[in-house]
Short mmCIF file of C-alpha atoms in Angstrom, two decimals:
data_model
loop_
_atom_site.label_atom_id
_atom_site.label_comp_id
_atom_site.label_asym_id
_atom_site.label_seq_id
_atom_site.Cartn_x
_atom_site.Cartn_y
_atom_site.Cartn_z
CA UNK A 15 -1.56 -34.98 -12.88
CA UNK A 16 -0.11 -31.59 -13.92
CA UNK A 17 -2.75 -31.62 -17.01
CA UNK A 18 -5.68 -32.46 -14.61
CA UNK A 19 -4.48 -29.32 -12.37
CA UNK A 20 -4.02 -26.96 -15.87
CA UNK A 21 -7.46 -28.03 -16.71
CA UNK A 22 -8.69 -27.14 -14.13
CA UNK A 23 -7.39 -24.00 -13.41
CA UNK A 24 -8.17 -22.95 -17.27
CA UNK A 25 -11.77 -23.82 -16.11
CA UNK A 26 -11.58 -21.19 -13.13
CA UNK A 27 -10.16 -19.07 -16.02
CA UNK A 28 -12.16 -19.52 -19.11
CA UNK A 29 -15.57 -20.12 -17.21
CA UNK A 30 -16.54 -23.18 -19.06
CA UNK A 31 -15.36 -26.86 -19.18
CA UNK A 32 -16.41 -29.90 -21.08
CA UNK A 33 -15.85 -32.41 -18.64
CA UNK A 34 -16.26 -35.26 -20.67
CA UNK A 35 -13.81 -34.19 -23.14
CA UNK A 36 -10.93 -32.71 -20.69
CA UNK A 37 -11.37 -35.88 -18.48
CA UNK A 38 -10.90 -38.07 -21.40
CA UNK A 39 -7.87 -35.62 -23.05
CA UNK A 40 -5.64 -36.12 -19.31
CA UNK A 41 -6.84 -40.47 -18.95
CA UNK A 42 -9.86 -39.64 -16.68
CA UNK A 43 -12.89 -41.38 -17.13
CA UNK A 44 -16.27 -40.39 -19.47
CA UNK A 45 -19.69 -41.60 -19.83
CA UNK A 46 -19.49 -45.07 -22.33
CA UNK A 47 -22.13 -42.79 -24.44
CA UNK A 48 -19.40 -39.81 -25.12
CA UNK A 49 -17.33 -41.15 -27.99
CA UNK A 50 -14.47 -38.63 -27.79
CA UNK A 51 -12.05 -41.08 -26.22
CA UNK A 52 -12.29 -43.57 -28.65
CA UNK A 53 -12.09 -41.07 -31.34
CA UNK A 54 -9.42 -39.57 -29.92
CA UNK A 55 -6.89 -42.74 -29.52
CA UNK A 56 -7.79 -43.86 -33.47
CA UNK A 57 -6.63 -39.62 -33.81
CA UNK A 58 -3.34 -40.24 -32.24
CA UNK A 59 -2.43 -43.68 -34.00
CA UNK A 60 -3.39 -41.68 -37.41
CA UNK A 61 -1.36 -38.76 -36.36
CA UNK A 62 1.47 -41.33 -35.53
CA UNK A 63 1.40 -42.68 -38.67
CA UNK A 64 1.39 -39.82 -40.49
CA UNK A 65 4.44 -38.27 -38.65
CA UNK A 66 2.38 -35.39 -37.17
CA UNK A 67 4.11 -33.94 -34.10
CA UNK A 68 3.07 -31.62 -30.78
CA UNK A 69 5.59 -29.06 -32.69
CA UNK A 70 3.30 -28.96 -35.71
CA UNK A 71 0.53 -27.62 -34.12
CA UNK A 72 2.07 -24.26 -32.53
CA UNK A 73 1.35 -21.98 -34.75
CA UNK A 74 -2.18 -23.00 -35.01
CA UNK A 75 -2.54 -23.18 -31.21
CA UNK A 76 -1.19 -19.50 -31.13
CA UNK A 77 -3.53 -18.01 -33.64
CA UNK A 78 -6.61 -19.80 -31.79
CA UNK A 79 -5.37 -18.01 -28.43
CA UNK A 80 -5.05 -14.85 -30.96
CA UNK A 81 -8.54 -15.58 -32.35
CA UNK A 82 -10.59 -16.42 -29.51
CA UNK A 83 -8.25 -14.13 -26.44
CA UNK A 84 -6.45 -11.61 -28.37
CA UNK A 85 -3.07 -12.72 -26.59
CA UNK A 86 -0.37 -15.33 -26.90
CA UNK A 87 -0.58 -18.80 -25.70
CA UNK A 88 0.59 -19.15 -21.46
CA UNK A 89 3.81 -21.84 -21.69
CA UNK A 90 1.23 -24.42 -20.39
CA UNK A 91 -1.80 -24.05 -22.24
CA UNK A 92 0.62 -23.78 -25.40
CA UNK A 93 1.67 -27.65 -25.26
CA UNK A 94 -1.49 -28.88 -23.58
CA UNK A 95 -3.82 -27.60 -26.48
CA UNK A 96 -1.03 -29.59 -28.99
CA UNK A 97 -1.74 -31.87 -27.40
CA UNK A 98 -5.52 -32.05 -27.65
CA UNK A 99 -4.98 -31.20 -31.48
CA UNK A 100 -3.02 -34.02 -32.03
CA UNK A 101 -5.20 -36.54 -29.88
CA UNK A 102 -8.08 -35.18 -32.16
CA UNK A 103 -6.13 -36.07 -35.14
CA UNK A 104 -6.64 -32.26 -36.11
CA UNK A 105 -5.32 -30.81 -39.33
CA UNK A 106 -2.32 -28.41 -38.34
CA UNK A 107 -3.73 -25.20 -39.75
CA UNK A 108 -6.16 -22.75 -38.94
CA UNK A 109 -7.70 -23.45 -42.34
CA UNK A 110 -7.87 -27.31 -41.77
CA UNK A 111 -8.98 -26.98 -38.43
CA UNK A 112 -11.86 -24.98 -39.15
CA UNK A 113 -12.75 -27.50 -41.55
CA UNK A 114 -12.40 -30.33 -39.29
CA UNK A 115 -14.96 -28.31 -37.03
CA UNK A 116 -18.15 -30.22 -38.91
CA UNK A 117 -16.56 -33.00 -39.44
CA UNK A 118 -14.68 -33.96 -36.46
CA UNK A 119 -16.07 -34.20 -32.73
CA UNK A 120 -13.01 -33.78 -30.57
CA UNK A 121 -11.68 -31.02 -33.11
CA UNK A 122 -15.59 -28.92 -32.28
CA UNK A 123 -15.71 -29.86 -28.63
CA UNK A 124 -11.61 -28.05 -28.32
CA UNK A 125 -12.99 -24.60 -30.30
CA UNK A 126 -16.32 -24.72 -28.70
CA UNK A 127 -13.92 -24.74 -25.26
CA UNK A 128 -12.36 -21.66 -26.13
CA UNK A 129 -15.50 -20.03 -27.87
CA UNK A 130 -17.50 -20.26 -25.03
CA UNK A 131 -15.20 -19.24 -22.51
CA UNK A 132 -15.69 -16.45 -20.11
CA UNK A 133 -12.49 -14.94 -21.52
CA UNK A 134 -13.64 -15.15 -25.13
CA UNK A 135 -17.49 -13.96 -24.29
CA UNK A 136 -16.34 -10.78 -22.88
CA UNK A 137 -14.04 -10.28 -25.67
CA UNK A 138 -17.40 -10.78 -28.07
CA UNK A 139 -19.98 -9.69 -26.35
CA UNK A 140 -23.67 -8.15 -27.70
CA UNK A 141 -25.49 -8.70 -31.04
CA UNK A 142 -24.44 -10.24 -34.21
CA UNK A 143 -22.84 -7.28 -35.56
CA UNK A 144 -21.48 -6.06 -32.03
CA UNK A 145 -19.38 -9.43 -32.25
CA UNK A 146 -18.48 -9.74 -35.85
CA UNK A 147 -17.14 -5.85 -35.11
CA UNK A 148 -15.44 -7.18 -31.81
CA UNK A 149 -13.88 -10.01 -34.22
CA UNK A 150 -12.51 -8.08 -36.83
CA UNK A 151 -11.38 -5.41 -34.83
CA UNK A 152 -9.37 -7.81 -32.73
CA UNK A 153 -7.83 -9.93 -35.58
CA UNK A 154 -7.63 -6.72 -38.08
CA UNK A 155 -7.33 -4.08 -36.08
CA UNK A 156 -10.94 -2.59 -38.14
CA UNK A 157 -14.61 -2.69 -38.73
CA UNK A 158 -15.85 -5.19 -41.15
CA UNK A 159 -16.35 -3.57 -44.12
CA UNK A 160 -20.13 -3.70 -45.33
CA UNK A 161 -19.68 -6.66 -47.67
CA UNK A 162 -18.13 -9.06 -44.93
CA UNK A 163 -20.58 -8.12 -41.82
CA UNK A 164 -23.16 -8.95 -44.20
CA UNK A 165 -21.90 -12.66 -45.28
CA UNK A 166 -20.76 -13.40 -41.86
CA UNK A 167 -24.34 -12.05 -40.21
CA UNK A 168 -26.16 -14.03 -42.46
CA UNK A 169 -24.30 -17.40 -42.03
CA UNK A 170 -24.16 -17.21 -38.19
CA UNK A 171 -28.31 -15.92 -37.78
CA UNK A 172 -28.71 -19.11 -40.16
CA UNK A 173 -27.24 -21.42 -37.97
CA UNK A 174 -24.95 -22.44 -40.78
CA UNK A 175 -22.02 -20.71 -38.74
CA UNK A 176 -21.80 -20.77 -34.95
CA UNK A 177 -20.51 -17.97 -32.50
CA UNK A 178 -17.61 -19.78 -30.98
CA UNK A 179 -16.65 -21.51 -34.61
CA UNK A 180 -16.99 -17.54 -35.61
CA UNK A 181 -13.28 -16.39 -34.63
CA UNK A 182 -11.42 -19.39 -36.51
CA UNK A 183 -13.58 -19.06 -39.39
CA UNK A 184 -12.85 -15.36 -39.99
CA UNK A 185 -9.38 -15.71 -39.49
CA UNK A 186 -8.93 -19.00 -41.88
CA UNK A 187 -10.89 -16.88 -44.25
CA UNK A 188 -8.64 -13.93 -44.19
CA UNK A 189 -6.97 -11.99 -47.48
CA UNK A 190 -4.95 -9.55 -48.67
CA UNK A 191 -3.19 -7.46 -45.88
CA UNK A 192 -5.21 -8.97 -42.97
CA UNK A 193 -3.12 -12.38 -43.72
CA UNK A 194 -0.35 -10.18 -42.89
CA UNK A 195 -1.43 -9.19 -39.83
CA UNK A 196 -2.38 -12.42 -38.59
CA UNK A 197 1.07 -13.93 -39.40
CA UNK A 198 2.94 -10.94 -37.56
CA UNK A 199 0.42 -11.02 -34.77
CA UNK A 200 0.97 -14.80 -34.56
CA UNK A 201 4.68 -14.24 -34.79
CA UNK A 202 4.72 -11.72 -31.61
CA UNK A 203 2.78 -14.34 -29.88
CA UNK A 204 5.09 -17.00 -30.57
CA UNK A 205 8.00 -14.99 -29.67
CA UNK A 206 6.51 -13.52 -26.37
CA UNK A 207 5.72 -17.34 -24.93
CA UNK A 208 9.18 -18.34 -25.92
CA UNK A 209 10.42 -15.50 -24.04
CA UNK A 210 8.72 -17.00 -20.87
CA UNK A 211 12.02 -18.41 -20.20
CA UNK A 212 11.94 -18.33 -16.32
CA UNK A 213 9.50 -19.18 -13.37
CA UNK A 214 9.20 -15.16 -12.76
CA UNK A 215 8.23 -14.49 -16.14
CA UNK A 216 5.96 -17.21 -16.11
CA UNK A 217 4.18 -16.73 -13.20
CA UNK A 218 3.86 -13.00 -14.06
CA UNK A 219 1.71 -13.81 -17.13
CA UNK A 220 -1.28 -14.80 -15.10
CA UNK A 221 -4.68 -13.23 -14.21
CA UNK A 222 -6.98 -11.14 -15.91
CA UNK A 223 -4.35 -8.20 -15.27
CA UNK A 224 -1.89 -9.63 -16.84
CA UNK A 225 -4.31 -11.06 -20.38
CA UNK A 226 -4.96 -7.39 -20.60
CA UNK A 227 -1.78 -6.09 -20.40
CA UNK A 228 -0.38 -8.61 -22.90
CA UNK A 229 -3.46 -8.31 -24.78
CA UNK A 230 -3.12 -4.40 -25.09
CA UNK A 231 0.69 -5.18 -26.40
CA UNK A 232 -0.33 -7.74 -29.17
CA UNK A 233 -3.11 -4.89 -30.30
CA UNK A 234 -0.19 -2.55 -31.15
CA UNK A 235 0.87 -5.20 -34.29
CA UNK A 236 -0.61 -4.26 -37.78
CA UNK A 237 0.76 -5.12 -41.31
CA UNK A 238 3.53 -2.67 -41.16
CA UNK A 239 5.02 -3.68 -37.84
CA UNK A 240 8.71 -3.95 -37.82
CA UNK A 241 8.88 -7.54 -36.17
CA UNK A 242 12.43 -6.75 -34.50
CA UNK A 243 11.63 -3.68 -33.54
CA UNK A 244 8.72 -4.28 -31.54
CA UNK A 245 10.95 -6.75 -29.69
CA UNK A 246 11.81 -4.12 -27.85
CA UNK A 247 8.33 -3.15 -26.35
CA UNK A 248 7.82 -7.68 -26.02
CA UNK A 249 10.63 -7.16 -23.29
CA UNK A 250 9.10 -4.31 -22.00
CA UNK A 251 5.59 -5.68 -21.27
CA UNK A 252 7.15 -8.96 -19.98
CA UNK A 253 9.74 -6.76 -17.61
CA UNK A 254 6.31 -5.25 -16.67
CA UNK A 255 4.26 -8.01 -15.83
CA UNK A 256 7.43 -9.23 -13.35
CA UNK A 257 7.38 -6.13 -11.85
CA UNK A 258 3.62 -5.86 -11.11
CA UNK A 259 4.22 -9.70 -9.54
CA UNK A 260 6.66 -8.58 -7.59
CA UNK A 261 5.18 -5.61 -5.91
CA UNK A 262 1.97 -7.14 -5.50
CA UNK A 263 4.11 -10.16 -4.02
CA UNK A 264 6.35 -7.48 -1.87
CA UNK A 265 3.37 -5.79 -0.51
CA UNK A 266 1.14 -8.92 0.69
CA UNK A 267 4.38 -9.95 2.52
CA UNK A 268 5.47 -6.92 4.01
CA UNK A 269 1.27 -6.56 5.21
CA UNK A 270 1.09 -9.55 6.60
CA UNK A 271 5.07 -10.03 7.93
CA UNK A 272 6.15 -6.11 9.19
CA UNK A 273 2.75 -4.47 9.24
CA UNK A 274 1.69 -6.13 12.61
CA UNK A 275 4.38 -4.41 14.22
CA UNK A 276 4.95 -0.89 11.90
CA UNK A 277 1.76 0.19 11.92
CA UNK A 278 -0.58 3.12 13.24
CA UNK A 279 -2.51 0.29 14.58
CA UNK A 280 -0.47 -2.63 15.21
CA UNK A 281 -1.86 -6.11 15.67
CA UNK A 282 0.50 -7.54 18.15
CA UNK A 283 0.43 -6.79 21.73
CA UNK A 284 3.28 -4.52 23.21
CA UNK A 285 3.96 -2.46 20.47
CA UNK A 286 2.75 1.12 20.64
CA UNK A 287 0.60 2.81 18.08
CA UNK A 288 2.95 5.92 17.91
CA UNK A 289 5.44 3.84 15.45
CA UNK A 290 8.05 6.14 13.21
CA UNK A 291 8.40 3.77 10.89
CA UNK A 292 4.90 2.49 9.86
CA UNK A 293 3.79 0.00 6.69
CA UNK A 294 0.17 0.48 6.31
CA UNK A 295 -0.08 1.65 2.85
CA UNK A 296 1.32 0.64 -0.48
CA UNK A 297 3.46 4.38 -0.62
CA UNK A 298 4.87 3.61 2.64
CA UNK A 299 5.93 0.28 2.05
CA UNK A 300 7.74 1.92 -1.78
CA UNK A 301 9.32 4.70 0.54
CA UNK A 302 10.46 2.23 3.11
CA UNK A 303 11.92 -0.25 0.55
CA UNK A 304 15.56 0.03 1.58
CA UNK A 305 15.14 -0.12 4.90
CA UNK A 306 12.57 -3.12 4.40
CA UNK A 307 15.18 -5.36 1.98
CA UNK A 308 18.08 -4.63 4.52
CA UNK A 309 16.66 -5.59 7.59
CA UNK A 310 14.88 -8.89 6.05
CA UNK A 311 18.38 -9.73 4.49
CA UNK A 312 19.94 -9.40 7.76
CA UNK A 313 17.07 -10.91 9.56
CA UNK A 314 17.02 -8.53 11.97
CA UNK A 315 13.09 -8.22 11.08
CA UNK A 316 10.43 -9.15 11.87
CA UNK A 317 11.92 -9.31 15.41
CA UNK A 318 12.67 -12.53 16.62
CA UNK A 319 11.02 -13.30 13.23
CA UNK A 320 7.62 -13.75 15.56
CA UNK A 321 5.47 -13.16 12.59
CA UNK A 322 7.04 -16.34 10.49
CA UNK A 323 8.76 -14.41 7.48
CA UNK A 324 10.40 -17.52 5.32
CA UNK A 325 13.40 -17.39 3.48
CA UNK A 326 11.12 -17.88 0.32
CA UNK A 327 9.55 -14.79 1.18
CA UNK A 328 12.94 -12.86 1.94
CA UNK A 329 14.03 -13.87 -1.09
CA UNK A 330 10.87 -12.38 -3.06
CA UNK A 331 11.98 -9.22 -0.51
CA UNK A 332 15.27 -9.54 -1.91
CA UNK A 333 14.29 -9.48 -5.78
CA UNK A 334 11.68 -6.98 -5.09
CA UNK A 335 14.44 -4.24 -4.26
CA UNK A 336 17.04 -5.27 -6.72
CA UNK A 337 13.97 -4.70 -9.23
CA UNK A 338 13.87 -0.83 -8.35
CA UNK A 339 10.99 -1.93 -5.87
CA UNK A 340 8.13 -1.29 -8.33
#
C-alpha cells in the first residue's frame, strides 16, 4: 500500500505515469497484452539467483535521479526505484543499465518514467542542442564541446538515441574528469539522503522548492570538490529546507489558529478590529514569535482554544521557536 501511495504521488510530481508498469511493480493488475509482469517475476528469480540485492542498485538509482533531476534520490523513491531495478533484472550500473535499455522492456519503461517526467522536461527543455547543452551542463557543469554535441545530435535526430534514454547515455559514456564529477556528485547525493535521518528532514525535502534548493547545492560539486568539506554546506541546505518547513508550517497555523482573533479584521464575532497584537502578515507573525510559542505552550491561546489548535500543531509551534523562528 505505501508503494501504491509513492507512486502515485511521484505521478503528481513527475507528470507522467506508466500505469501498466507501476501497477504491475506494487501487485496491481495490467492488461494480459503488457508483458512487464511476467518479465519482471523471471527478473527477480534471476536476480535471486545471482545474489543481486536492493543495496546493489543505490548508486545507480542515485546517478539516474542525478541524470534525469539534477538532485539526490528522496528516502522513498531511493528504495522503491531498487526495487523496480531489481524486479527488471537490471544490470547494477549506469553502464549496464543503459545497455539493458534496447534490450530489456521493464529496464526502458523505468528510464522512459523518469525521462519523460515533468521534472526532467523542464530540466531539458527546447531543441536538440538546447537539451544536449542542458545535459552536459547539469552532469558536467559545461557546454558540450563541438565534437560531442555533434555525435550526440546526430544519434538522437536519427532515432538511434532517444531523449529520455539521452541523460543515462551521456553519463555511462562519460571520461576523463567528467567521471570524476559524476562519482563526487553521486557521492553528495548519497550522503545527503542518508542524512535524511528524521521525519523533519524528510518531510522538508519535498516540493518543487525544495528539488531546487537541493538541486542548486548538488550544482556547486565539480572534480575538485573537497568531499568532507562540502559536508558542511550538505548540513546547511538540509538545516534549510527544515527551516523553510517549519515557517511555512508556523505560519499556516498561526493564520488559521490566532489570526481569527489578532487581526485588523478578525473573523470571529466579538472581537474588535482595533487589536494591539495582530497576526495578519508573515513579519508580524516573526515579530510576535515569543509571545506566540509561550502562550500556545501554556495554552492560554487561542482562548478557550475555540479555534481547535491541536497539540500536534503546538508542538510544530513549539519547534518553530526553538528553531530561531525562521
Amino acid at each position: 500500500m505505501k508503494q501504491k501511495q509513492y507512486i502515485v504521488r511521484r505521478a503528481a510530481q513527475l507528470g507522467v505515469l506508466s500505469a501498466v508498469f507501476a501497477l504491475s511493480a506494487c501487485g496491481g493488475a495490467s492488461p494480459e497484452s503488457q508483458p512487464g509482469p511476467k518479465l519482471a517475476a523471471k527478473s527477480v528469480s534471476l536476480a535471486a539467483q545471482s545474489g543481486t540485492q536492493l543495496s546493489d542498485y543505490q548508486d545507480a538509482v542515485q546517478r539516474i535521479f542525478v541524470a534525469y533531476f539534477g538532485r539526490p534520490a528522496d528516502t522513498s523513491g531511493l528504495p522503491f526505484f531498487e526495487q523496480q531495478l531489481l524486479n527488471a533484472g537490471a544490470p547494477t550500473t549506469v553502464q549496464g543499465i543503459n545497455q539493458a535499455y534496447l534490450t530489456n522492456p521493464n529496464v526502458k519503461a523505468l528510464i522512459d518514467f523518469f525521462g519523460t517526467s515533468a521534472e526532467s522536461q523542464a530540466l531539458y527543455p527546447g531543441t536538440t542542442e538546447e537539451f544536449l547543452t542542458a545535459v552536459y551542463q547539469n552532469l558536467y557543469n559545461r557546454a558540450p564541446d563541438a565534437g560531442g554535441l555533434a555525435y550526440w545530435s546526430a544519434k538522437i535526430n536519427s532515432g538511434e538515441l532517444t531523449r529520455p534514454n539521452a541523460a543515462v547515455s551521456i553519463m555511462a559514456g562519460a571520461q576523463s574528469t567528467d567521471i570524476d564529477i559524476i562519482s563526487k556528485k553521486t557521492a553528495v547525493a548519497t550522503s545527503f539522503t542518508n542524512s535524511l535521518d528524521s521525519a523533519a528532514k524528510i518531510e522538508a525535502y519535498g516540493g518543487l522548492s525544495a528539488n531546487a534548493t537541493v538541486r542548486s547545492m548538488l550544482n556547486q560539486v565539480s572534480n575538485s570538490t573537497d568531499l568532507q568539506a562540502f559536508q558542511a554546506t550538505l548540513t546547511a541546505t538540509i538545516t534549510s529546507l527544515v527551516n523553510s518547513k517549519l515557517s511555512t508550517q508556523a505560519q499556516s497555523i498561526v493564520t488559521a489558529r490566532c489570526t481569527p482573533c489578532h487581526s485588523a479584521s478578525p473573523t470571529i464575532s466579538g472581537f474588535p478590529a482595533a487589536r494591539i497584537i495582530k497576526y495578519d502578515s508573515a513579519s508580524d507573525i516573526k515579530n510576535g514569535a515569543s509571545g506566540i510559542a509561550l502562550t500556545v505552550s501554556l495554552q492560554s491561546m487561542p482562548q478557550n482554544n475555540m479555534t481547535g489548535m491541536t497539540d500536534a500543531e503546538r508542538a510544530t509551534i513549539a519547534a518553530w521557536f526553538a528553531a530561531g523562528a525562521p
